[in-house]
Amino acid sequence: MSHGAPSTRPEGVLSRRYRLATLGMCALIAIAAFESLAVTTIMPIISAELDGESLYSLSFAAPLASGLVGMVVAGNWADRSGPRVVVIASMLLFAVGLVVVGTSPDMVVLLLGRLVQGLGSGAVIVGLYVMVARLYPPALHPSIFAGFAAAWVVPALVGPLIAGVVADTVGWHWVFLGAVGLAVPAFVMILPSLERVPPPVVGDGERPVRWSVARILWAVGAAVGVLLLNLVGEFPAGVSAAVIVGAVAVLAIALRPLLPTGTLRAARGLPTLVLLRGLVGAAFLASEVYIPYMLAAEYDFSSSTSGIALTLGALGWAFASWLQGRLGDRVRQRAGIRLGIALVLTGLVAATLTPLLHLAPVGLIATWTVAGFGMGFMYPRFSVLALALSTAADRGFNSSALTISDSAGSAVVLALSGAAFGVLGGASNPAAFVACFAIGVAVAALALVLSGRAVPRGR
């Protein structure tokens, strides 16, 4: 019998030490996922009740724009002071934004609430990631991030249905106010663990992290450019062209310091990889937000049933994420990304043809599941490749650039879709939906063309 040192089982993410933090953070991710899917499902009702059809795309672009600022500020703040104050402040902003949206008497107040909500949600994700890095040992990081991914599954299954039923029965306001009620206990669960997170330690000879005022101002500039693009339809015809030129210029100038050099001109390697993330995310999201709208306007779907495509797409995404993790290196990153873009294109083409040819919506719903699978099979590969193509000194910058490209790209394409939707007469004209989905097809096709520049052969 051996009398050596007794072996100790390593603590897991659900061990006594980490259980509350793990469950609380996963609950917050699940609530964010529910809110995202819920808004897409019920926004057609909201825009009709508040007479805000012309601002439909802006209701989605606004939180993306303010989220850019939230992510940059939160990252800088967490590096200076640790994640505790970041998570608390961002959760308060997120909750305030939800309350403002849930009590909105008109579309302008709703948009202000969406801006506050986006500022908080962009910041809280960064804060939670820093919390994971500071609280959990590296061996547990894959498990907790897998938990974050799994936290999207239940909202995908029931989120659109619940949001639709609530909107059809007690009113859409309670979708947002209910989310606040759910977030409070989740937030309380992580507070004790936040107290245990050690503050950043400045080593001998190292300077404390300073506020990156320039980077924050660039993020504000990018957000302003995004918002101006999405407001083009509100300006007189003679002014719109000048606003578009000015907004594009502001956005291009502001994004350059936030992205790897050469991103906006699709330089080979990492810059195009970052650009590609923005393109495929934009093609998918900017089209997805119009699917429940089209199903309701053209096929008389109720709020509780128009979200079925979103549910199946999200489930396809979750299953593909799990599958690509199981496959590992058996599918090369280049092939996986190209396959993902091709599957997204399949869903986008089906979405375009459905209102164009007055096809039965069952084909669109089925192919949107395929598009979601394509996103799930492709998206994790961007992070893996970005880290592989980065040095130790720029991993954080490049990782944040992926998210910034994602948000900015989606907001820009939403602006294009919204402009086309308004010019063609909105929901009363099927051609308006055709144009929105066709823009997604064009953006995804561009991504497929550029994919060879993003991923080196052999990877």
Short mmCIF file of C-alpha atoms in Angstrom, two decimals, residues 16-201:
data_model
loop_
_atom_site.label_atom_id
_atom_site.label_comp_id
_atom_site.label_asym_id
_atom_site.label_seq_id
_atom_site.Cartn_x
_atom_site.Cartn_y
_atom_site.Cartn_z
CA ARG A 16 -18.31 24.89 -3.93
CA ARG A 17 -15.71 27.60 -4.51
CA TYR A 18 -16.93 28.57 -7.99
CA ARG A 19 -20.56 27.39 -8.11
CA LEU A 20 -22.32 30.69 -7.45
CA ALA A 21 -20.05 32.61 -9.83
CA THR A 22 -20.45 30.03 -12.59
CA LEU A 23 -24.24 29.84 -12.30
CA GLY A 24 -24.59 33.61 -11.98
CA MET A 25 -22.43 34.42 -15.00
CA CYS A 26 -24.09 31.77 -17.16
CA ALA A 27 -27.48 33.14 -16.09
CA LEU A 28 -26.45 36.66 -17.13
CA ILE A 29 -25.29 35.36 -20.52
CA ALA A 30 -28.59 33.49 -20.90
CA ILE A 31 -30.57 36.66 -20.08
CA ALA A 32 -28.56 38.63 -22.65
CA ALA A 33 -29.25 35.89 -25.21
CA PHE A 34 -32.96 35.91 -24.38
CA GLU A 35 -33.14 39.69 -24.71
CA SER A 36 -31.36 39.62 -28.07
CA LEU A 37 -33.69 36.98 -29.53
CA ALA A 38 -36.75 38.56 -27.91
CA VAL A 39 -36.11 41.99 -29.41
CA THR A 40 -35.78 40.54 -32.90
CA THR A 41 -39.06 38.66 -32.42
CA ILE A 42 -41.20 41.51 -31.09
CA MET A 43 -39.69 44.60 -32.73
CA PRO A 44 -42.26 44.50 -35.59
CA ILE A 45 -45.01 44.94 -32.95
CA ILE A 46 -43.09 47.70 -31.20
CA SER A 47 -42.36 49.67 -34.38
CA ALA A 48 -46.03 49.43 -35.42
CA GLU A 49 -47.37 50.53 -32.00
CA LEU A 50 -44.89 53.40 -31.65
CA ASP A 51 -45.11 54.44 -35.32
CA GLY A 52 -41.39 53.80 -35.75
CA GLU A 53 -41.08 51.78 -38.95
CA SER A 54 -38.56 54.27 -40.37
CA LEU A 55 -36.35 53.70 -37.30
CA TYR A 56 -36.63 49.90 -37.34
CA SER A 57 -33.00 49.23 -38.30
CA LEU A 58 -31.76 51.90 -35.87
CA SER A 59 -33.40 50.06 -32.97
CA PHE A 60 -30.91 47.25 -33.61
CA ALA A 61 -27.95 49.41 -34.65
CA ALA A 62 -28.16 51.73 -31.59
CA PRO A 63 -27.02 49.15 -28.99
CA LEU A 64 -24.32 47.93 -31.38
CA ALA A 65 -22.99 51.48 -31.69
CA SER A 66 -23.01 52.27 -27.97
CA GLY A 67 -21.65 48.79 -27.29
CA LEU A 68 -18.45 49.76 -29.12
CA VAL A 69 -17.87 52.49 -26.55
CA GLY A 70 -18.84 50.20 -23.69
CA MET A 71 -16.36 47.51 -24.73
CA VAL A 72 -13.43 49.91 -25.08
CA VAL A 73 -14.13 51.74 -21.81
CA ALA A 74 -14.71 48.50 -19.90
CA GLY A 75 -11.49 46.93 -21.18
CA ASN A 76 -9.45 49.96 -20.14
CA TRP A 77 -11.25 50.26 -16.80
CA ALA A 78 -10.84 46.56 -15.96
CA ASP A 79 -7.10 46.73 -16.71
CA ARG A 80 -6.81 49.67 -14.30
CA SER A 81 -9.10 48.59 -11.45
CA GLY A 82 -10.14 44.99 -12.01
CA PRO A 83 -13.52 43.67 -13.11
CA ARG A 84 -15.55 44.35 -9.94
CA VAL A 85 -16.47 47.97 -10.57
CA VAL A 86 -16.85 47.30 -14.30
CA VAL A 87 -19.36 44.49 -13.83
CA ILE A 88 -21.38 46.44 -11.24
CA ALA A 89 -21.51 49.65 -13.28
CA SER A 90 -22.28 47.88 -16.55
CA MET A 91 -25.06 45.79 -15.01
CA LEU A 92 -26.66 48.95 -13.63
CA LEU A 93 -26.51 50.55 -17.08
CA PHE A 94 -27.96 47.43 -18.70
CA ALA A 95 -30.84 47.35 -16.18
CA VAL A 96 -31.55 51.08 -16.55
CA GLY A 97 -31.61 50.68 -20.33
CA LEU A 98 -34.09 47.80 -20.08
CA VAL A 99 -36.37 49.83 -17.78
CA VAL A 100 -36.29 52.83 -20.14
CA VAL A 101 -37.12 50.60 -23.11
CA GLY A 102 -39.83 48.77 -21.18
CA THR A 103 -41.55 52.04 -20.20
CA SER A 104 -41.06 53.85 -23.52
CA PRO A 105 -44.03 55.99 -24.62
CA ASP A 106 -42.53 56.59 -28.08
CA MET A 107 -39.77 55.43 -30.40
CA VAL A 108 -37.32 58.19 -29.47
CA VAL A 109 -37.33 57.22 -25.78
CA LEU A 110 -37.03 53.56 -26.77
CA LEU A 111 -33.94 54.33 -28.85
CA LEU A 112 -32.37 56.23 -25.94
CA GLY A 113 -32.98 53.20 -23.75
CA ARG A 114 -31.43 50.94 -26.37
CA LEU A 115 -28.32 53.16 -26.39
CA VAL A 116 -27.97 52.88 -22.60
CA GLN A 117 -28.68 49.15 -22.73
CA GLY A 118 -26.02 48.61 -25.42
CA LEU A 119 -23.45 50.59 -23.44
CA GLY A 120 -24.06 48.30 -20.46
CA SER A 121 -24.23 45.02 -22.38
CA GLY A 122 -21.03 45.75 -24.32
CA ALA A 123 -19.21 46.53 -21.08
CA VAL A 124 -20.57 43.64 -19.01
CA ILE A 125 -19.32 41.00 -21.45
CA VAL A 126 -15.79 42.42 -21.18
CA GLY A 127 -16.11 42.56 -17.39
CA LEU A 128 -17.24 38.94 -17.16
CA TYR A 129 -14.36 37.76 -19.37
CA VAL A 130 -11.85 39.59 -17.19
CA MET A 131 -13.56 38.11 -14.12
CA VAL A 132 -13.05 34.63 -15.57
CA ALA A 133 -9.36 35.35 -16.20
CA ARG A 134 -8.80 36.65 -12.66
CA LEU A 135 -11.02 34.25 -10.69
CA TYR A 136 -10.65 30.84 -12.39
CA PRO A 137 -7.38 28.94 -12.96
CA PRO A 138 -6.44 28.53 -16.64
CA ALA A 139 -7.34 24.83 -16.56
CA LEU A 140 -10.99 25.76 -15.96
CA HIS A 141 -11.24 28.41 -18.70
CA PRO A 142 -12.42 25.99 -21.41
CA SER A 143 -15.16 24.70 -19.11
CA ILE A 144 -16.53 28.10 -18.15
CA PHE A 145 -16.49 29.36 -21.74
CA ALA A 146 -18.26 26.18 -22.80
CA GLY A 147 -20.84 27.05 -20.15
CA PHE A 148 -21.23 30.50 -21.69
CA ALA A 149 -21.88 28.90 -25.07
CA ALA A 150 -24.37 26.44 -23.56
CA ALA A 151 -26.19 29.33 -21.87
CA TRP A 152 -27.46 30.38 -25.31
CA VAL A 153 -29.25 27.08 -25.95
CA VAL A 154 -32.23 27.41 -23.59
CA PRO A 155 -33.01 31.00 -24.68
CA ALA A 156 -32.81 29.79 -28.28
CA LEU A 157 -35.36 27.08 -27.53
CA VAL A 158 -37.92 29.17 -25.67
CA GLY A 159 -36.90 32.83 -25.95
CA PRO A 160 -38.73 33.84 -29.15
CA LEU A 161 -41.83 31.87 -28.15
CA ILE A 162 -41.97 33.37 -24.65
CA ALA A 163 -41.36 36.88 -25.98
CA GLY A 164 -44.10 36.46 -28.57
CA VAL A 165 -46.61 35.10 -26.08
CA VAL A 166 -45.88 37.88 -23.56
CA ALA A 167 -46.18 40.53 -26.28
CA ASP A 168 -49.47 39.06 -27.53
CA THR A 169 -51.01 38.76 -24.04
CA VAL A 170 -49.79 41.32 -21.48
CA GLY A 171 -47.80 43.57 -23.82
CA TRP A 172 -44.28 43.90 -25.20
CA HIS A 173 -43.21 46.21 -22.33
CA TRP A 174 -43.10 43.25 -19.98
CA VAL A 175 -40.54 41.42 -22.10
CA PHE A 176 -37.96 44.03 -21.09
CA LEU A 177 -39.18 44.62 -17.56
CA GLY A 178 -39.26 40.87 -16.96
CA ALA A 179 -35.64 40.60 -18.10
CA VAL A 180 -34.68 43.11 -15.39
CA GLY A 181 -36.39 40.94 -12.78
CA LEU A 182 -34.47 37.88 -13.98
CA ALA A 183 -31.13 39.72 -14.02
CA VAL A 184 -31.28 40.81 -10.37
CA PRO A 185 -30.87 37.35 -8.74
CA ALA A 186 -28.19 36.40 -11.29
CA PHE A 187 -26.25 39.55 -10.43
CA VAL A 188 -26.61 38.88 -6.68
CA MET A 189 -25.13 35.40 -7.23
CA ILE A 190 -21.86 36.75 -8.62
CA LEU A 191 -21.34 39.55 -6.08
CA PRO A 192 -19.55 37.40 -3.45
CA SER A 193 -17.13 36.12 -6.10
CA LEU A 194 -16.51 39.64 -7.37
CA GLU A 195 -15.33 40.55 -3.88
CA ARG A 196 -12.73 37.76 -4.10
CA VAL A 197 -11.23 38.93 -7.39
CA PRO A 198 -7.83 40.47 -6.64
CA PRO A 199 -7.11 43.95 -8.03
CA PRO A 200 -4.43 44.33 -10.72
CA VAL A 201 -0.92 44.26 -9.35
#
